[in-house]
Tab-separated table of C-alpha atoms in Angstrom:
chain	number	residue	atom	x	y	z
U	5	UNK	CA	-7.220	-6.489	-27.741
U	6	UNK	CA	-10.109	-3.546	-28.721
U	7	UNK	CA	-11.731	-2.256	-25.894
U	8	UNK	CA	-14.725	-0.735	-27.961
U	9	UNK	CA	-16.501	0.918	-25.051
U	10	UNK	CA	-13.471	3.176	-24.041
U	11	UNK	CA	-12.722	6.184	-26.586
U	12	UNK	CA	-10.274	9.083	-27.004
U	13	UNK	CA	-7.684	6.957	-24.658
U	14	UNK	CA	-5.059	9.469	-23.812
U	15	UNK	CA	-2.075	9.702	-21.628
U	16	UNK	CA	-1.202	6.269	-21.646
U	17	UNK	CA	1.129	5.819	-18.795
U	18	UNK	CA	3.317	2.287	-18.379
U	19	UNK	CA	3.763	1.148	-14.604
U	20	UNK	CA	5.889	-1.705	-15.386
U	21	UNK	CA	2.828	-4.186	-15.704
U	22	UNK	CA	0.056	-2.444	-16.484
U	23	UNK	CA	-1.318	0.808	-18.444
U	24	UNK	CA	-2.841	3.627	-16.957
U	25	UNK	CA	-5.081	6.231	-19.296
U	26	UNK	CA	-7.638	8.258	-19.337
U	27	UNK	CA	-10.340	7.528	-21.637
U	28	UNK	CA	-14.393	7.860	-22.127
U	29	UNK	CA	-16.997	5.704	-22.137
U	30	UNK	CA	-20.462	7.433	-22.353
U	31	UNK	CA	-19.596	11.328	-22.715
U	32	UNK	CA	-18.132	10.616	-18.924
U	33	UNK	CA	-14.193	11.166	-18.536
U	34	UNK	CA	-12.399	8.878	-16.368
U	35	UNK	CA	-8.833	7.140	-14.925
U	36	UNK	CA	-8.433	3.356	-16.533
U	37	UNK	CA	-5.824	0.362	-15.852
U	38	UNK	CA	-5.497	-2.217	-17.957
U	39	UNK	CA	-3.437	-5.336	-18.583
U	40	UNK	CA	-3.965	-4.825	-21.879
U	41	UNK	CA	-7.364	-7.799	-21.585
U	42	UNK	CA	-10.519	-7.092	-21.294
U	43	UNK	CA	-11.312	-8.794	-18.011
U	44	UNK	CA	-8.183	-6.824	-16.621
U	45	UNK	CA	-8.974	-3.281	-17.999
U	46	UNK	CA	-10.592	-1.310	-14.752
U	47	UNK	CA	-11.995	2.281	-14.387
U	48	UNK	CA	-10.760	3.467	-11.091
U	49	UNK	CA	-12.775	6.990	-11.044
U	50	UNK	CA	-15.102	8.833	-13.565
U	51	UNK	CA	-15.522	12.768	-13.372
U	52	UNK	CA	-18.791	14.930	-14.422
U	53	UNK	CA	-19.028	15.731	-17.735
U	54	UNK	CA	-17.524	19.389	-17.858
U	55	UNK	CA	-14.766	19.055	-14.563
U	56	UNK	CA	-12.273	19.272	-17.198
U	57	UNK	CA	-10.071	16.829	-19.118
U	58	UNK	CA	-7.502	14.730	-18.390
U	59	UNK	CA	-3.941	14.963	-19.459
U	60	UNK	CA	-0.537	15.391	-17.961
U	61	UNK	CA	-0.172	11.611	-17.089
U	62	UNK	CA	3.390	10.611	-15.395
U	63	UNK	CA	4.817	7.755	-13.023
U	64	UNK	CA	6.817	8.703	-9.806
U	65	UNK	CA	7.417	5.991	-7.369
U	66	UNK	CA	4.281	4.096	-6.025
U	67	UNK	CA	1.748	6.364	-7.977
U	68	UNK	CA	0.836	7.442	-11.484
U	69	UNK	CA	0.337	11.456	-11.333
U	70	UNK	CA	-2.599	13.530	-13.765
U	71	UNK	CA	-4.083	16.773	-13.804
U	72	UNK	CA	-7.607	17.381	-14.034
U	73	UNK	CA	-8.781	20.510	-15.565
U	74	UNK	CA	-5.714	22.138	-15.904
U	75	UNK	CA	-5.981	23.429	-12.497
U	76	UNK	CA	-5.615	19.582	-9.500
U	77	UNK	CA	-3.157	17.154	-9.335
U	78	UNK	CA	-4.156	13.747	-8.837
U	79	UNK	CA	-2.442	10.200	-8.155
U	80	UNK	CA	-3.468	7.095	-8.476
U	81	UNK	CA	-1.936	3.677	-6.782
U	82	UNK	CA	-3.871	1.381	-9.302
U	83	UNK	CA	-7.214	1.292	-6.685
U	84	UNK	CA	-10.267	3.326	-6.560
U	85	UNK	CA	-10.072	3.810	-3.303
U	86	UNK	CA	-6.379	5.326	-3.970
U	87	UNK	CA	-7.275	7.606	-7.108
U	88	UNK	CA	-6.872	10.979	-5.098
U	89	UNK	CA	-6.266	14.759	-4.788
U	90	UNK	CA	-2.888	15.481	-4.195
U	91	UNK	CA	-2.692	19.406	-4.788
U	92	UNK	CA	-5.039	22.412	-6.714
U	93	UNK	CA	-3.051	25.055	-8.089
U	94	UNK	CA	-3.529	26.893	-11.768
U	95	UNK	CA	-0.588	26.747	-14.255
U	96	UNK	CA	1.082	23.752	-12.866
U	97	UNK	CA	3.384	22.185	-15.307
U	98	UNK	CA	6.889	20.444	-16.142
U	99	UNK	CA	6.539	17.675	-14.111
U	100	UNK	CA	8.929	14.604	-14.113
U	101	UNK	CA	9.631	11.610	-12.057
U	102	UNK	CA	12.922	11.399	-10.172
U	103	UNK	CA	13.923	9.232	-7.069
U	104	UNK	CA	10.117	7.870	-6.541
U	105	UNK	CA	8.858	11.363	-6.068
U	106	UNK	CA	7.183	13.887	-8.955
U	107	UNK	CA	8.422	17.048	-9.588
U	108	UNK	CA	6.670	19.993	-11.194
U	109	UNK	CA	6.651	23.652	-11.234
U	110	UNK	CA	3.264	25.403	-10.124
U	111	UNK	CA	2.531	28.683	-8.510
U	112	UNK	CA	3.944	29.605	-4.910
U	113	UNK	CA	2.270	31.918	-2.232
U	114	UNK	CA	4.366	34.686	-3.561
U	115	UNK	CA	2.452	34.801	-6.395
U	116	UNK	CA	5.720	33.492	-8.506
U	117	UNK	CA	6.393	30.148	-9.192
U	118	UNK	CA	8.756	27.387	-7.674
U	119	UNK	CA	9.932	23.946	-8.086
U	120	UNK	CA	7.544	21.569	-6.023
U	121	UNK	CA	7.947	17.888	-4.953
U	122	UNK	CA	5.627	15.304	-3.785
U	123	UNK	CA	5.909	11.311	-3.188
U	124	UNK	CA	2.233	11.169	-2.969
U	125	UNK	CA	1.880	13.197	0.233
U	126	UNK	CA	1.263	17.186	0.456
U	127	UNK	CA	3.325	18.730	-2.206
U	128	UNK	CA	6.522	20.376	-0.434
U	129	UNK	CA	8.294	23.795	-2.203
U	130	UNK	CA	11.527	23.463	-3.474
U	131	UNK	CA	12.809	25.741	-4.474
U	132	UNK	CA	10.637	29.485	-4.372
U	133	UNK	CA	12.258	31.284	-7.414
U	134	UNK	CA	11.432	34.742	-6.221
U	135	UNK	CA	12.186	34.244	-2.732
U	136	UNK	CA	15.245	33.166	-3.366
U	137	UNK	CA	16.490	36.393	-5.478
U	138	UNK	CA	14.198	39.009	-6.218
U	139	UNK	CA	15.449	39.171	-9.339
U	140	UNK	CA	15.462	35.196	-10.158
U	141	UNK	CA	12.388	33.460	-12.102
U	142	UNK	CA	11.867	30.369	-13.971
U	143	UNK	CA	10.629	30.434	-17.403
U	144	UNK	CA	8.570	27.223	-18.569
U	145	UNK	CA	9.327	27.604	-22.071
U	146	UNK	CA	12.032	25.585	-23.464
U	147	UNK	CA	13.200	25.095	-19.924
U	148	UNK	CA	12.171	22.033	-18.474
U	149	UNK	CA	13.367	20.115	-15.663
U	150	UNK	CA	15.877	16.835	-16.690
U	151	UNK	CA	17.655	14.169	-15.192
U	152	UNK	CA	21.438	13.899	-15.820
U	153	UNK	CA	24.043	11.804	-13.596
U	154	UNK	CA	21.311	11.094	-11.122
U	155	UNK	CA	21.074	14.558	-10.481
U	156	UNK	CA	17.729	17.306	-11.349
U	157	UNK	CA	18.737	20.092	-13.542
U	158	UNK	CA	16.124	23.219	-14.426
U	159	UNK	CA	17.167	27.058	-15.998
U	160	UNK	CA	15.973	30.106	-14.045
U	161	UNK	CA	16.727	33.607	-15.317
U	162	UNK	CA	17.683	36.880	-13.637
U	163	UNK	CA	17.852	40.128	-14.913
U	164	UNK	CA	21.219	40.407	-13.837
U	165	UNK	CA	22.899	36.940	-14.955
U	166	UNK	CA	20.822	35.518	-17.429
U	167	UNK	CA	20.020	32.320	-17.920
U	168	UNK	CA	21.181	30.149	-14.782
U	169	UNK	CA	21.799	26.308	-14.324
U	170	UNK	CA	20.245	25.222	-11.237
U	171	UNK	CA	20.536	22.054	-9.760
C-alpha cells in the first residue's frame, strides 16, 4: 500500500496491530497510525513547521512515546485527543520500554542526570545519579539501559570505582 501524500516516514513504531510514525505531508510534521490501508492510515496531531522534528519513537504499555524537538516527550494512545505532553526537559535520551512503563535518562533538578520512569503520567525520578554519591554519574555513551531476566540494568561511573552495574 503507497501512501503518496505522507513523506520522510520515520520512527515507525509497531503496537501489535497497527504502525505509528511520524511523517509529512505539506512541509507540516506530524504523528500517523496506520493499518497499513489507506482508509486506516490517521494523522493524530501536526506541529508548525520549525517546532522541531520528530524522532525517538518507542512503545511502553498503553502508549507509544516521541520526542519533539529534542527537548518534550510526548505519548500517544492511538487518538488525537490522547497525543500529549508528557515531560520537557533538554538532553533526554536512552529510553526503553519495560513492565508497561518507559524509561529514559534526562536531566534532574541537580543539574545531573537520573534514570526517570513514566506509564504515561508525570515522569517520576529514579534513580538521581549525583544525589545518590557525589561522586556517581551516568554516562550515555555506550551505556544504555537493557533488559535481562526481567530485570533493568544501566552503568554509572564514579571516580572512585569505575564503571558500576546498577540495577
Amino acid at each position: 500500500v503507497t501512501l503518496p501524500e505522507i513523506r520522510f516516514a520515520s520512527g515507525l513504531t509497531n503496537t501489535g496491530t497497527e504502525l505509528h510514525f511520524a511523517g509529512q505531508d505539506q512541509s507540516v510534521s506530524s504523528v500517523w497510525r496506520t493499518d497499513g490501508t489507506p482508509g486506516g492510515t490517521r494523522r493524530l496531531l501536526s506541529f508548525e513547521q520549525g517546532t522541531g522534528s520528530l524522532s525517538a519513537f518507542h512503545r511502553a504499555g498503553d502508549f507509544v512515546y516521541f520526542q519533539l524537538g529534542g527537548s518534550a516527550l510526548w505519548k500517544t494512545d492511538g487518538t488525537p485527543a490522547g497525543t500529549t505532553p508528557v515531560l520537557h526537559a533538554d538532553e533526554m535520551s536512552n529510553w526503553i520500554g519495560f513492565r508497561g512503563a518507559l524509561y529514559f535518562v534526562a536531566p534532574t533538578s541537580y543539574n545531573d542526570r537520573g534514570l526517570w520512569r513514566t506509564d504515561g503520567g508525570a515522569p517520576t525520578l529514579i534513580a538521581d545519579f549525583l544525589g545518590t554519591r557525589e561522586d556517581l554519574y551516568f554516562t550515555v555513551e555506550g551505556n544504555p539501559l537493557r533488559i535481562w531476566r526481567d530485570r533493568l540494568y544501566f552503568a554509572a561511573t564514579s571516580a572512585n570505582e569505575g564503571s558500576e552495574l546498577w540495577s
